[in-house]
PDB file of C-alpha atoms and ligand atoms in Angstrom:
ATOM      1  CA  UNK P1084    -165.745  73.778 145.081  1.00 44.00           C
ATOM      2  CA  UNK P1085    -165.594  73.431 141.216  1.00 48.00           C
ATOM      3  CA  UNK P1086    -166.837  75.813 138.542  1.00 51.00           C
ATOM      4  CA  UNK P1087    -169.667  74.855 136.164  1.00 54.00           C
ATOM      5  CA  UNK P1088    -166.947  74.189 133.377  1.00 56.00           C
ATOM      6  CA  UNK P1089    -164.549  72.361 135.634  1.00 53.00           C
ATOM      7  CA  UNK P1090    -167.397  70.052 136.633  1.00 60.00           C
ATOM      8  CA  UNK P1091    -168.132  69.715 132.738  1.00 52.00           C
ATOM      9  CA  UNK P1092    -164.745  68.752 132.217  1.00 54.00           C
ATOM     10  CA  UNK P1093    -164.525  66.313 135.051  1.00 50.00           C
ATOM     11  CA  UNK P1094    -167.394  64.583 133.802  1.00 53.00           C
ATOM     12  CA  UNK P1095    -165.757  64.425 130.378  1.00 48.00           C
ATOM     13  CA  UNK P1096    -162.751  63.002 131.587  1.00 51.00           C
ATOM     14  CA  UNK P1097    -164.500  60.088 133.481  1.00 50.00           C
ATOM     15  CA  UNK P1098    -166.753  59.126 130.638  1.00 49.00           C
ATOM     16  CA  UNK P1099    -163.269  58.990 128.302  1.00 48.00           C
ATOM     17  CA  UNK P1100    -161.859  56.851 130.976  1.00 48.00           C
ATOM     18  CA  UNK P1101    -164.783  54.595 131.106  1.00 46.00           C
ATOM     19  CA  UNK P1102    -164.807  54.129 127.403  1.00 45.00           C
ATOM     20  CA  UNK P1103    -161.115  53.451 127.343  1.00 45.00           C
ATOM     21  CA  UNK P1104    -161.549  50.632 130.076  1.00 43.00           C
ATOM     22  CA  UNK P1105    -164.480  49.029 128.421  1.00 43.00           C
ATOM     23  CA  UNK P1106    -162.487  48.773 125.076  1.00 43.00           C
ATOM     24  CA  UNK P1107    -159.388  47.506 126.851  1.00 42.00           C
ATOM     25  CA  UNK P1108    -161.573  44.608 128.459  1.00 41.00           C
ATOM     26  CA  UNK P1109    -162.250  43.017 125.009  1.00 41.00           C
ATOM     27  CA  UNK P1110    -158.460  43.203 123.744  1.00 43.00           C
ATOM     28  CA  UNK P1111    -157.815  43.041 119.941  1.00 41.00           C
ATOM     29  CA  UNK P1112    -156.244  39.569 118.889  1.00 41.00           C
ATOM     30  CA  UNK P1113    -153.897  39.464 116.179  1.00 44.00           C
ATOM     31  CA  UNK P1114    -154.482  35.536 115.943  1.00 45.00           C
ATOM     32  CA  UNK P1115    -151.176  33.994 115.556  1.00 49.00           C
ATOM     33  CA  UNK P1116    -152.251  30.502 114.911  1.00 48.00           C
ATOM     34  CA  UNK P1117    -155.818  31.574 114.936  1.00 45.00           C
ATOM     35  CA  UNK P1118    -157.348  32.886 117.929  1.00 48.00           C
ATOM     36  CA  UNK P1119    -159.810  31.918 120.666  1.00 48.00           C
ATOM     37  CA  UNK P1120    -163.283  32.941 120.426  1.00 49.00           C
ATOM     38  CA  UNK P1121    -165.607  32.095 117.494  1.00 50.00           C
ATOM     39  CA  UNK P1122    -165.734  28.274 117.795  1.00 50.00           C
ATOM     40  CA  UNK P1123    -165.024  25.490 120.307  1.00 77.00           C
ATOM     41  CA  UNK P1124    -164.701  22.708 118.179  1.00 91.00           C
ATOM     42  CA  UNK P1125    -162.701  19.781 119.196  1.00 93.00           C
ATOM     43  CA  UNK P1126    -159.908  19.001 116.845  1.00 94.00           C
ATOM     44  CA  UNK P1127    -160.134  15.570 114.598  1.00 93.00           C
ATOM     45  CA  UNK P1128    -159.470  12.529 116.464  1.00 93.00           C
ATOM     46  CA  UNK P1129    -155.911  11.311 115.864  1.00 93.00           C
ATOM     47  CA  UNK P1130    -155.736   8.686 113.012  1.00 94.00           C
ATOM     48  CA  UNK P1131    -152.271   7.850 114.416  1.00 96.00           C
ATOM     49  CA  UNK P1132    -150.645   9.075 111.170  1.00 97.00           C
ATOM     50  CA  UNK P1133    -149.169  12.444 112.603  1.00 98.00           C
ATOM     51  CA  UNK P1134    -145.764  13.442 111.314  1.00 98.00           C
ATOM     52  CA  UNK P1135    -143.064  15.926 112.140  1.00 98.00           C
ATOM     53  CA  UNK P1136    -141.803  19.227 110.955  1.00 98.00           C
ATOM     54  CA  UNK P1137    -138.385  19.739 111.952  1.00 98.00           C
ATOM     55  CA  UNK P1138    -135.365  21.714 110.780  1.00 98.00           C
ATOM     56  CA  UNK P1139    -132.376  23.975 111.337  1.00 98.00           C
ATOM     57  CA  UNK P1140    -132.193  27.669 112.047  1.00 98.00           C
ATOM     58  CA  UNK P1141    -129.152  29.273 110.571  1.00 97.00           C
ATOM     59  CA  UNK P1142    -127.427  32.600 111.041  1.00 96.00           C
ATOM     60  CA  UNK P1143    -125.735  33.557 107.819  1.00 94.00           C
ATOM     61  CA  UNK P1144    -122.781  36.156 108.250  1.00 92.00           C
ATOM     62  CA  UNK P1145    -120.621  37.252 111.062  1.00 91.00           C
ATOM     63  CA  UNK P1146    -122.540  36.519 114.471  1.00 88.00           C
ATOM     64  CA  UNK P1147    -123.136  39.650 116.354  1.00 88.00           C
ATOM     65  CA  UNK P1148    -121.045  39.982 119.449  1.00 89.00           C
ATOM     66  CA  UNK P1149    -122.526  38.509 122.704  1.00 88.00           C
ATOM     67  CA  UNK P1150    -122.014  41.721 124.596  1.00 92.00           C
ATOM     68  CA  UNK P1151    -121.078  41.376 128.318  1.00 95.00           C
ATOM     69  CA  UNK P1152    -123.875  42.534 130.806  1.00 95.00           C
ATOM     70  CA  UNK P1153    -122.614  44.800 133.703  1.00 93.00           C
ATOM     71  CA  UNK P1154    -124.407  43.248 136.730  1.00 91.00           C
ATOM     72  CA  UNK P1155    -122.532  45.405 139.279  1.00 89.00           C
ATOM     73  CA  UNK P1156    -126.033  46.900 140.456  1.00 89.00           C
ATOM     74  CA  UNK P1157    -126.496  43.506 142.270  1.00 95.00           C
ATOM     75  CA  UNK P1158    -123.667  41.722 143.988  1.00 95.00           C
ATOM     76  CA  UNK P1159    -125.763  38.475 144.089  1.00 96.00           C
ATOM     77  CA  UNK P1160    -125.946  38.567 140.251  1.00 96.00           C
ATOM     78  CA  UNK P1161    -122.313  39.385 139.783  1.00 93.00           C
ATOM     79  CA  UNK P1162    -121.078  36.643 142.035  1.00 94.00           C
ATOM     80  CA  UNK P1163    -123.560  33.955 140.850  1.00 95.00           C
ATOM     81  CA  UNK P1164    -122.993  34.575 137.169  1.00 94.00           C
ATOM     82  CA  UNK P1165    -119.850  36.958 136.538  1.00 92.00           C
ATOM     83  CA  UNK P1166    -120.034  36.141 132.859  1.00 92.00           C
ATOM     84  CA  UNK P1167    -123.882  36.929 131.915  1.00 95.00           C
ATOM     85  CA  UNK P1168    -124.147  37.891 128.100  1.00 95.00           C
ATOM     86  CA  UNK P1169    -127.020  39.291 126.141  1.00 93.00           C
ATOM     87  CA  UNK P1170    -128.827  36.744 124.459  1.00 94.00           C
ATOM     88  CA  UNK P1171    -130.550  38.707 121.442  1.00 93.00           C
ATOM     89  CA  UNK P1172    -128.585  36.472 119.196  1.00 94.00           C
ATOM     90  CA  UNK P1173    -127.128  33.164 120.514  1.00 96.00           C
ATOM     91  CA  UNK P1174    -125.176  31.837 117.400  1.00 96.00           C
ATOM     92  CA  UNK P1175    -122.665  28.771 117.542  1.00 95.00           C
ATOM     93  CA  UNK P1176    -121.252  27.498 114.326  1.00 95.00           C
ATOM     94  CA  UNK P1177    -123.603  29.328 112.369  1.00 95.00           C
ATOM     95  CA  UNK P1178    -126.587  28.028 113.814  1.00 97.00           C
ATOM     96  CA  UNK P1179    -129.267  30.127 115.774  1.00 97.00           C
ATOM     97  CA  UNK P1180    -130.800  29.299 119.160  1.00 98.00           C
ATOM     98  CA  UNK P1181    -133.976  30.811 120.700  1.00 98.00           C
ATOM     99  CA  UNK P1182    -136.188  31.076 117.393  1.00 98.00           C
ATOM    100  CA  UNK P1183    -139.697  30.271 117.936  1.00 98.00           C
ATOM    101  CA  UNK P1184    -141.152  28.263 115.157  1.00 98.00           C
ATOM    102  CA  UNK P1185    -144.816  27.555 114.818  1.00 98.00           C
ATOM    103  CA  UNK P1186    -147.498  26.694 112.574  1.00 98.00           C
ATOM    104  CA  UNK P1187    -149.252  30.016 111.778  1.00 98.00           C
ATOM    105  CA  UNK P1188    -152.151  28.651 109.485  1.00 97.00           C
ATOM    106  CA  UNK P1189    -153.012  25.943 107.310  1.00 98.00           C
ATOM    107  CA  UNK P1190    -155.477  23.014 106.670  1.00 98.00           C
ATOM    108  CA  UNK P1191    -155.484  19.620 107.976  1.00 97.00           C
ATOM    109  CA  UNK P1192    -156.098  16.952 105.168  1.00 96.00           C
ATOM    110  CA  UNK P1193    -159.919  16.114 104.957  1.00 93.00           C
ATOM    111  CA  UNK P1194    -160.351  18.643 107.813  1.00 93.00           C
ATOM    112  CA  UNK P1195    -160.948  22.359 108.529  1.00 95.00           C
ATOM    113  CA  UNK P1196    -158.245  25.048 109.159  1.00 96.00           C
ATOM    114  CA  UNK P1197    -155.938  24.396 112.031  1.00 96.00           C
ATOM    115  CA  UNK P1198    -157.074  27.635 113.559  1.00 93.00           C
ATOM    116  CA  UNK P1199    -160.778  26.635 113.656  1.00 94.00           C
ATOM    117  CA  UNK P1200    -160.203  24.127 116.365  1.00 95.00           C
ATOM    118  CA  UNK P1201    -159.974  24.497 120.012  1.00 93.00           C
ATOM    119  CA  UNK P1202    -157.147  22.422 121.085  1.00 95.00           C
ATOM    120  CA  UNK P1203    -156.720  21.165 124.819  1.00 95.00           C
ATOM    121  CA  UNK P1204    -154.719  23.272 127.085  1.00 97.00           C
ATOM    122  CA  UNK P1205    -151.943  21.110 128.646  1.00 97.00           C
ATOM    123  CA  UNK P1206    -152.279  20.329 132.400  1.00 97.00           C
ATOM    124  CA  UNK P1207    -148.432  20.239 133.117  1.00 98.00           C
ATOM    125  CA  UNK P1208    -147.005  23.714 133.524  1.00 98.00           C
ATOM    126  CA  UNK P1209    -144.213  24.941 131.663  1.00 98.00           C
ATOM    127  CA  UNK P1210    -141.187  26.475 133.776  1.00 98.00           C
ATOM    128  CA  UNK P1211    -139.620  29.770 133.384  1.00 98.00           C
ATOM    129  CA  UNK P1212    -136.850  29.962 135.817  1.00 98.00           C
ATOM    130  CA  UNK P1213    -134.991  32.966 137.085  1.00 98.00           C
ATOM    131  CA  UNK P1214    -131.379  31.470 137.279  1.00 97.00           C
ATOM    132  CA  UNK P1215    -128.151  33.470 137.311  1.00 96.00           C
ATOM    133  CA  UNK P1216    -130.118  36.657 136.777  1.00 97.00           C
ATOM    134  CA  UNK P1217    -131.458  35.618 133.410  1.00 96.00           C
ATOM    135  CA  UNK P1218    -134.353  33.584 132.448  1.00 98.00           C
ATOM    136  CA  UNK P1219    -133.938  29.927 131.570  1.00 97.00           C
ATOM    137  CA  UNK P1220    -135.261  29.623 128.805  1.00 98.00           C
ATOM    138  CA  UNK P1221    -134.985  32.972 127.115  1.00 98.00           C
ATOM    139  CA  UNK P1222    -137.742  31.830 124.805  1.00 98.00           C
ATOM    140  CA  UNK P1223    -140.467  29.529 125.460  1.00 98.00           C
ATOM    141  CA  UNK P1224    -143.900  28.479 124.079  1.00 98.00           C
ATOM    142  CA  UNK P1225    -147.193  27.754 125.963  1.00 98.00           C
ATOM    143  CA  UNK P1226    -150.845  26.956 124.868  1.00 98.00           C
ATOM    144  CA  UNK P1227    -153.695  29.616 125.632  1.00 97.00           C
ATOM    145  CA  UNK P1228    -154.430  29.159 129.363  1.00 98.00           C
ATOM    146  CA  UNK P1229    -151.366  26.883 130.243  1.00 98.00           C
ATOM    147  CA  UNK P1230    -149.853  27.389 133.443  1.00 98.00           C
ATOM    148  CA  UNK P1231    -146.416  29.176 133.518  1.00 98.00           C
ATOM    149  CA  UNK P1232    -144.593  28.178 136.828  1.00 98.00           C
ATOM    150  CA  UNK P1233    -142.088  30.919 137.639  1.00 98.00           C
ATOM    151  CA  UNK P1234    -139.376  30.181 139.752  1.00 98.00           C
ATOM    152  CA  UNK P1235    -136.639  32.107 141.617  1.00 98.00           C
ATOM    153  CA  UNK P1236    -133.304  30.025 141.820  1.00 98.00           C
ATOM    154  CA  UNK P1237    -131.338  32.936 142.719  1.00 97.00           C
ATOM    155  CA  UNK P1238    -130.081  34.429 146.106  1.00 97.00           C
ATOM    156  CA  UNK P1239    -131.675  37.769 145.211  1.00 97.00           C
ATOM    157  CA  UNK P1240    -135.274  39.282 144.497  1.00 97.00           C
ATOM    158  CA  UNK P1241    -136.698  39.477 141.134  1.00 98.00           C
ATOM    159  CA  UNK P1242    -139.434  41.204 139.787  1.00 97.00           C
ATOM    160  CA  UNK P1243    -141.342  39.342 136.820  1.00 98.00           C
ATOM    161  CA  UNK P1244    -143.246  41.537 134.198  1.00 98.00           C
ATOM    162  CA  UNK P1245    -145.264  40.413 131.510  1.00 98.00           C
ATOM    163  CA  UNK P1246    -145.679  43.606 129.784  1.00 97.00           C
ATOM    164  CA  UNK P1247    -148.956  44.603 128.540  1.00 95.00           C
ATOM    165  CA  UNK P1248    -149.548  44.523 124.776  1.00 94.00           C
ATOM    166  CA  UNK P1249    -152.771  45.150 122.698  1.00 93.00           C
ATOM    167  CA  UNK P1250    -153.311  41.097 123.265  1.00 96.00           C
ATOM    168  CA  UNK P1251    -152.598  40.245 127.035  1.00 97.00           C
ATOM    169  CA  UNK P1252    -152.873  42.493 129.740  1.00 97.00           C
ATOM    170  CA  UNK P1253    -149.862  43.682 132.179  1.00 98.00           C
ATOM    171  CA  UNK P1254    -148.808  41.306 135.065  1.00 98.00           C
ATOM    172  CA  UNK P1255    -146.141  42.425 137.488  1.00 97.00           C
ATOM    173  CA  UNK P1256    -145.140  40.485 140.571  1.00 97.00           C
ATOM    174  CA  UNK P1257    -142.085  40.542 142.801  1.00 97.00           C
ATOM    175  CA  UNK P1258    -140.597  37.485 144.081  1.00 98.00           C
ATOM    176  CA  UNK P1259    -138.046  37.350 146.739  1.00 97.00           C
ATOM    177  CA  UNK P1260    -135.154  34.731 146.840  1.00 96.00           C
ATOM    178  CA  UNK P1261    -136.784  31.469 148.489  1.00 95.00           C
ATOM    179  CA  UNK P1262    -140.259  32.415 147.608  1.00 97.00           C
ATOM    180  CA  UNK P1263    -142.721  29.883 146.247  1.00 97.00           C
ATOM    181  CA  UNK P1264    -143.131  29.464 142.548  1.00 98.00           C
ATOM    182  CA  UNK P1265    -145.771  32.054 141.030  1.00 98.00           C
ATOM    183  CA  UNK P1266    -148.043  31.008 138.554  1.00 98.00           C
ATOM    184  CA  UNK P1267    -149.210  32.923 135.385  1.00 98.00           C
ATOM    185  CA  UNK P1268    -151.521  32.198 132.522  1.00 98.00           C
ATOM    186  CA  UNK P1269    -152.062  34.069 129.229  1.00 98.00           C
ATOM    187  CA  UNK P1270    -155.493  33.936 127.885  1.00 97.00           C
ATOM    188  CA  UNK P1271    -155.024  35.039 124.196  1.00 97.00           C
ATOM    189  CA  UNK P1272    -152.624  33.812 121.398  1.00 97.00           C
ATOM    190  CA  UNK P1273    -149.743  36.288 120.974  1.00 97.00           C
ATOM    191  CA  UNK P1274    -146.274  36.097 119.097  1.00 97.00           C
ATOM    192  CA  UNK P1275    -144.617  37.112 121.240  1.00 97.00           C
ATOM    193  CA  UNK P1276    -145.600  38.023 124.876  1.00 97.00           C
ATOM    194  CA  UNK P1277    -142.538  40.086 126.279  1.00 96.00           C
ATOM    195  CA  UNK P1278    -141.361  39.626 129.673  1.00 98.00           C
ATOM    196  CA  UNK P1279    -138.898  41.554 131.659  1.00 97.00           C
ATOM    197  CA  UNK P1280    -137.609  41.941 135.229  1.00 97.00           C
ATOM    198  CA  UNK P1281    -138.109  45.368 137.022  1.00 96.00           C
ATOM    199  CA  UNK P1282    -135.001  44.625 139.162  1.00 95.00           C
ATOM    200  CA  UNK P1283    -132.504  43.722 136.593  1.00 96.00           C
ATOM    201  CA  UNK P1284    -133.250  45.656 133.236  1.00 95.00           C
ATOM    202  CA  UNK P1285    -131.173  43.210 131.193  1.00 95.00           C
ATOM    203  CA  UNK P1286    -133.433  40.231 131.948  1.00 97.00           C
ATOM    204  CA  UNK P1287    -135.649  39.686 129.086  1.00 96.00           C
ATOM    205  CA  UNK P1288    -137.794  36.514 127.764  1.00 97.00           C
ATOM    206  CA  UNK P1289    -140.426  36.102 125.107  1.00 98.00           C
ATOM    207  CA  UNK P1290    -143.496  33.758 125.572  1.00 98.00           C
ATOM    208  CA  UNK P1291    -145.020  32.607 122.522  1.00 98.00           C
ATOM    209  CA  UNK P1292    -148.785  31.863 123.269  1.00 98.00           C
ATOM    210  CA  UNK P1293    -150.520  29.414 120.765  1.00 98.00           C
ATOM    211  CA  UNK P1294    -154.164  28.013 120.487  1.00 96.00           C
ATOM    212  CA  UNK P1295    -152.495  24.877 119.419  1.00 97.00           C
ATOM    213  CA  UNK P1296    -149.611  22.583 120.478  1.00 97.00           C
ATOM    214  CA  UNK P1297    -147.729  23.095 117.298  1.00 98.00           C
ATOM    215  CA  UNK P1298    -144.574  25.016 118.112  1.00 98.00           C
ATOM    216  CA  UNK P1299    -140.947  24.602 119.131  1.00 98.00           C
ATOM    217  CA  UNK P1300    -137.946  26.781 119.948  1.00 98.00           C
ATOM    218  CA  UNK P1301    -134.579  26.197 118.455  1.00 98.00           C
ATOM    219  CA  UNK P1302    -131.843  24.622 120.593  1.00 98.00           C
ATOM    220  CA  UNK P1303    -128.299  25.768 120.879  1.00 97.00           C
ATOM    221  CA  UNK P1304    -127.581  23.632 117.714  1.00 98.00           C
ATOM    222  CA  UNK P1305    -130.213  25.428 115.769  1.00 98.00           C
ATOM    223  CA  UNK P1306    -132.379  22.442 115.445  1.00 98.00           C
ATOM    224  CA  UNK P1307    -136.150  22.182 116.418  1.00 98.00           C
ATOM    225  CA  UNK P1308    -138.976  19.445 115.930  1.00 98.00           C
ATOM    226  CA  UNK P1309    -142.708  20.140 116.192  1.00 98.00           C
ATOM    227  CA  UNK P1310    -144.169  16.894 116.944  1.00 98.00           C
ATOM    228  CA  UNK P1311    -147.670  15.172 116.406  1.00 97.00           C
ATOM    229  CA  UNK P1312    -148.692  17.264 113.402  1.00 98.00           C
ATOM    230  CA  UNK P1313    -151.676  16.013 111.437  1.00 98.00           C
ATOM    231  CA  UNK P1314    -150.949  15.509 108.023  1.00 98.00           C
ATOM    232  CA  UNK P1315    -152.076  18.775 105.980  1.00 98.00           C
ATOM    233  CA  UNK P1316    -150.567  21.823 104.094  1.00 98.00           C
ATOM    234  CA  UNK P1317    -149.278  24.525 106.629  1.00 98.00           C
ATOM    235  CA  UNK P1318    -147.667  27.875 106.751  1.00 98.00           C
ATOM    236  CA  UNK P1319    -144.809  27.569 109.213  1.00 98.00           C
ATOM    237  CA  UNK P1320    -143.146  30.849 110.600  1.00 98.00           C
ATOM    238  CA  UNK P1321    -139.891  31.056 112.382  1.00 98.00           C
ATOM    239  CA  UNK P1322    -139.765  34.350 114.751  1.00 98.00           C
ATOM    240  CA  UNK P1323    -136.587  35.503 116.256  1.00 97.00           C
ATOM    241  CA  UNK P1324    -136.425  38.842 118.311  1.00 96.00           C
ATOM    242  CA  UNK P1325    -134.684  41.687 116.757  1.00 84.00           C
ATOM    243  CA  UNK P1326    -136.478  44.567 114.942  1.00 76.00           C
ATOM    244  CA  UNK P1327    -139.543  46.424 116.384  1.00 78.00           C
ATOM    245  CA  UNK P1328    -141.733  43.365 116.733  1.00 85.00           C
ATOM    246  CA  UNK P1329    -139.014  40.510 116.132  1.00 93.00           C
ATOM    247  CA  UNK P1330    -138.225  39.107 112.713  1.00 94.00           C
ATOM    248  CA  UNK P1331    -140.531  36.500 111.119  1.00 96.00           C
ATOM    249  CA  UNK P1332    -139.370  34.197 108.129  1.00 97.00           C
ATOM    250  CA  UNK P1333    -142.286  32.124 106.605  1.00 97.00           C
ATOM    251  CA  UNK P1334    -142.545  28.751 104.783  1.00 97.00           C
ATOM    252  CA  UNK P1335    -145.118  26.476 103.258  1.00 98.00           C
ATOM    253  CA  UNK P1336    -144.871  22.937 104.511  1.00 98.00           C
ATOM    254  CA  UNK P1337    -146.786  19.853 103.556  1.00 98.00           C
ATOM    255  CA  UNK P1338    -146.808  17.239 106.178  1.00 98.00           C
ATOM    256  CA  UNK P1339    -147.597  13.837 104.619  1.00 98.00           C
ATOM    257  CA  UNK P1340    -149.138  10.724 106.799  1.00 98.00           C
ATOM    258  CA  UNK P1341    -146.495   9.912 109.425  1.00 98.00           C
ATOM    259  CA  UNK P1342    -144.119  11.898 107.191  1.00 98.00           C
ATOM    260  CA  UNK P1343    -141.064  14.233 108.182  1.00 98.00           C
ATOM    261  CA  UNK P1344    -141.268  17.453 106.662  1.00 98.00           C
ATOM    262  CA  UNK P1345    -138.282  19.707 106.790  1.00 98.00           C
ATOM    263  CA  UNK P1346    -138.402  23.577 107.078  1.00 98.00           C
ATOM    264  CA  UNK P1347    -134.869  25.076 107.504  1.00 98.00           C
ATOM    265  CA  UNK P1348    -134.844  28.857 108.206  1.00 97.00           C
ATOM    266  CA  UNK P1349    -131.911  31.353 107.892  1.00 96.00           C
ATOM    267  CA  UNK P1350    -131.626  34.804 109.557  1.00 95.00           C
ATOM    268  CA  UNK P1351    -128.634  36.927 108.966  1.00 89.00           C
ATOM    269  CA  UNK P1352    -126.791  40.087 109.605  1.00 74.00           C
ATOM    270  CA  UNK P1353    -129.408  42.510 108.453  1.00 64.00           C
ATOM    271  CA  UNK P1354    -131.670  41.400 110.912  1.00 54.00           C
ATOM    272  CA  UNK P1355    -129.291  41.468 113.836  1.00 58.00           C
ATOM    273  CA  UNK P1356    -128.525  45.018 112.785  1.00 53.00           C
ATOM    274  CA  UNK P1357    -132.004  45.911 112.917  1.00 50.00           C
ATOM    275  CA  UNK P1358    -132.317  44.565 116.351  1.00 44.00           C
ATOM    276  CA  UNK P1359    -132.543  46.779 119.529  1.00 42.00           C
ATOM    277  CA  UNK P1360    -130.851  44.956 122.201  1.00 41.00           C
ATOM    278  CA  UNK P1361    -131.297  47.762 124.780  1.00 37.00           C
ATOM    279  CA  UNK P1362    -135.052  48.083 124.459  1.00 38.00           C
ATOM    280  CA  UNK P1363    -137.989  45.451 124.447  1.00 40.00           C
ATOM    281  CA  UNK P1364    -139.734  45.334 121.221  1.00 39.00           C
ATOM    282  CA  UNK P1365    -143.418  45.815 121.145  1.00 37.00           C
ATOM    283  CA  UNK P1366    -143.244  48.609 123.781  1.00 36.00           C
ATOM    284  CA  UNK P1367    -144.685  51.512 121.579  1.00 34.00           C
ATOM    285  CA  UNK P1368    -148.180  50.049 121.625  1.00 32.00           C
ATOM    286  CA  UNK P1369    -148.354  50.404 125.583  1.00 33.00           C
ATOM    287  CA  UNK P1370    -148.710  54.167 125.837  1.00 31.00           C
ATOM    288  CA  UNK P1371    -151.810  54.490 123.442  1.00 32.00           C
ATOM    289  CA  UNK P1372    -154.844  53.984 125.156  1.00 34.00           C
ATOM    290  CA  UNK P1373    -157.111  51.189 123.760  1.00 34.00           C
ATOM    291  CA  UNK P1374    -159.947  53.577 123.126  1.00 34.00           C
ATOM    292  CA  UNK P1375    -157.907  55.905 120.777  1.00 35.00           C
ATOM    293  CA  UNK P1376    -156.851  53.035 118.545  1.00 34.00           C
ATOM    294  CA  UNK P1377    -160.292  52.028 117.253  1.00 33.00           C
TER     295      UNK P1377
HETATM  296 CU1   CU V 345    -134.502  40.047 137.950  1.00 83.50          CU
END
């Protein structure tokens, strides 16, 4: 059957695969908003003095053209949503939608760093709908382990694919038209978990997974509000797709008791130009076996 050296090689290959499996079971976490793990401290009790962080996301310069998507590969998509356009940059009157804004770090007044607490996971699911052969919403946020209810509102089959990163694992499910909702949870904080449809290559979505509930997504008028923020000093980040792993803007924000802090961010033509509309960011990490990265 096998020569002695072939047997040796087979053994080595098996050992290497086991090693890489073992290391991929404990994914390296990049801790946006802190990460789960070391502590399980409940956050300080509410004093009823929480404030808000709100603002507008602007796009400076000429808005990138919203390119039309060729949906001819699926007649159901073409007839339901004939004017489907790429959603990489949704700009209206100089304001930018689909920006994920979150507290990355910071300290609650009289308490610890926000990432040192384990915030409760909301029991309500967040809905990610496949509707008109695109995702609604295009960008969404969840708390670690919060259910995402994936619905198919189209007269065609979709295949939702949460791409593996070095934070969260691969998850890939097809869903025929009329099928019940699927449910998925992400166990690790991540900015952003990329989602695509294996059936319709233009379909993309991004899910921000936070250890805490202090995040929001900018609406079509660029506005966002993060509610229920305990008074403190925070680093607030606005993330928008484009570039290799998206583009982030950072701001230091102080929230006073019952205060309304403002955090306006601006993205511009430079970030748009570095975007890669035809491919998903964060893909390069996929091909490298975990064992080789340490
Ligand atoms: Cu699809």
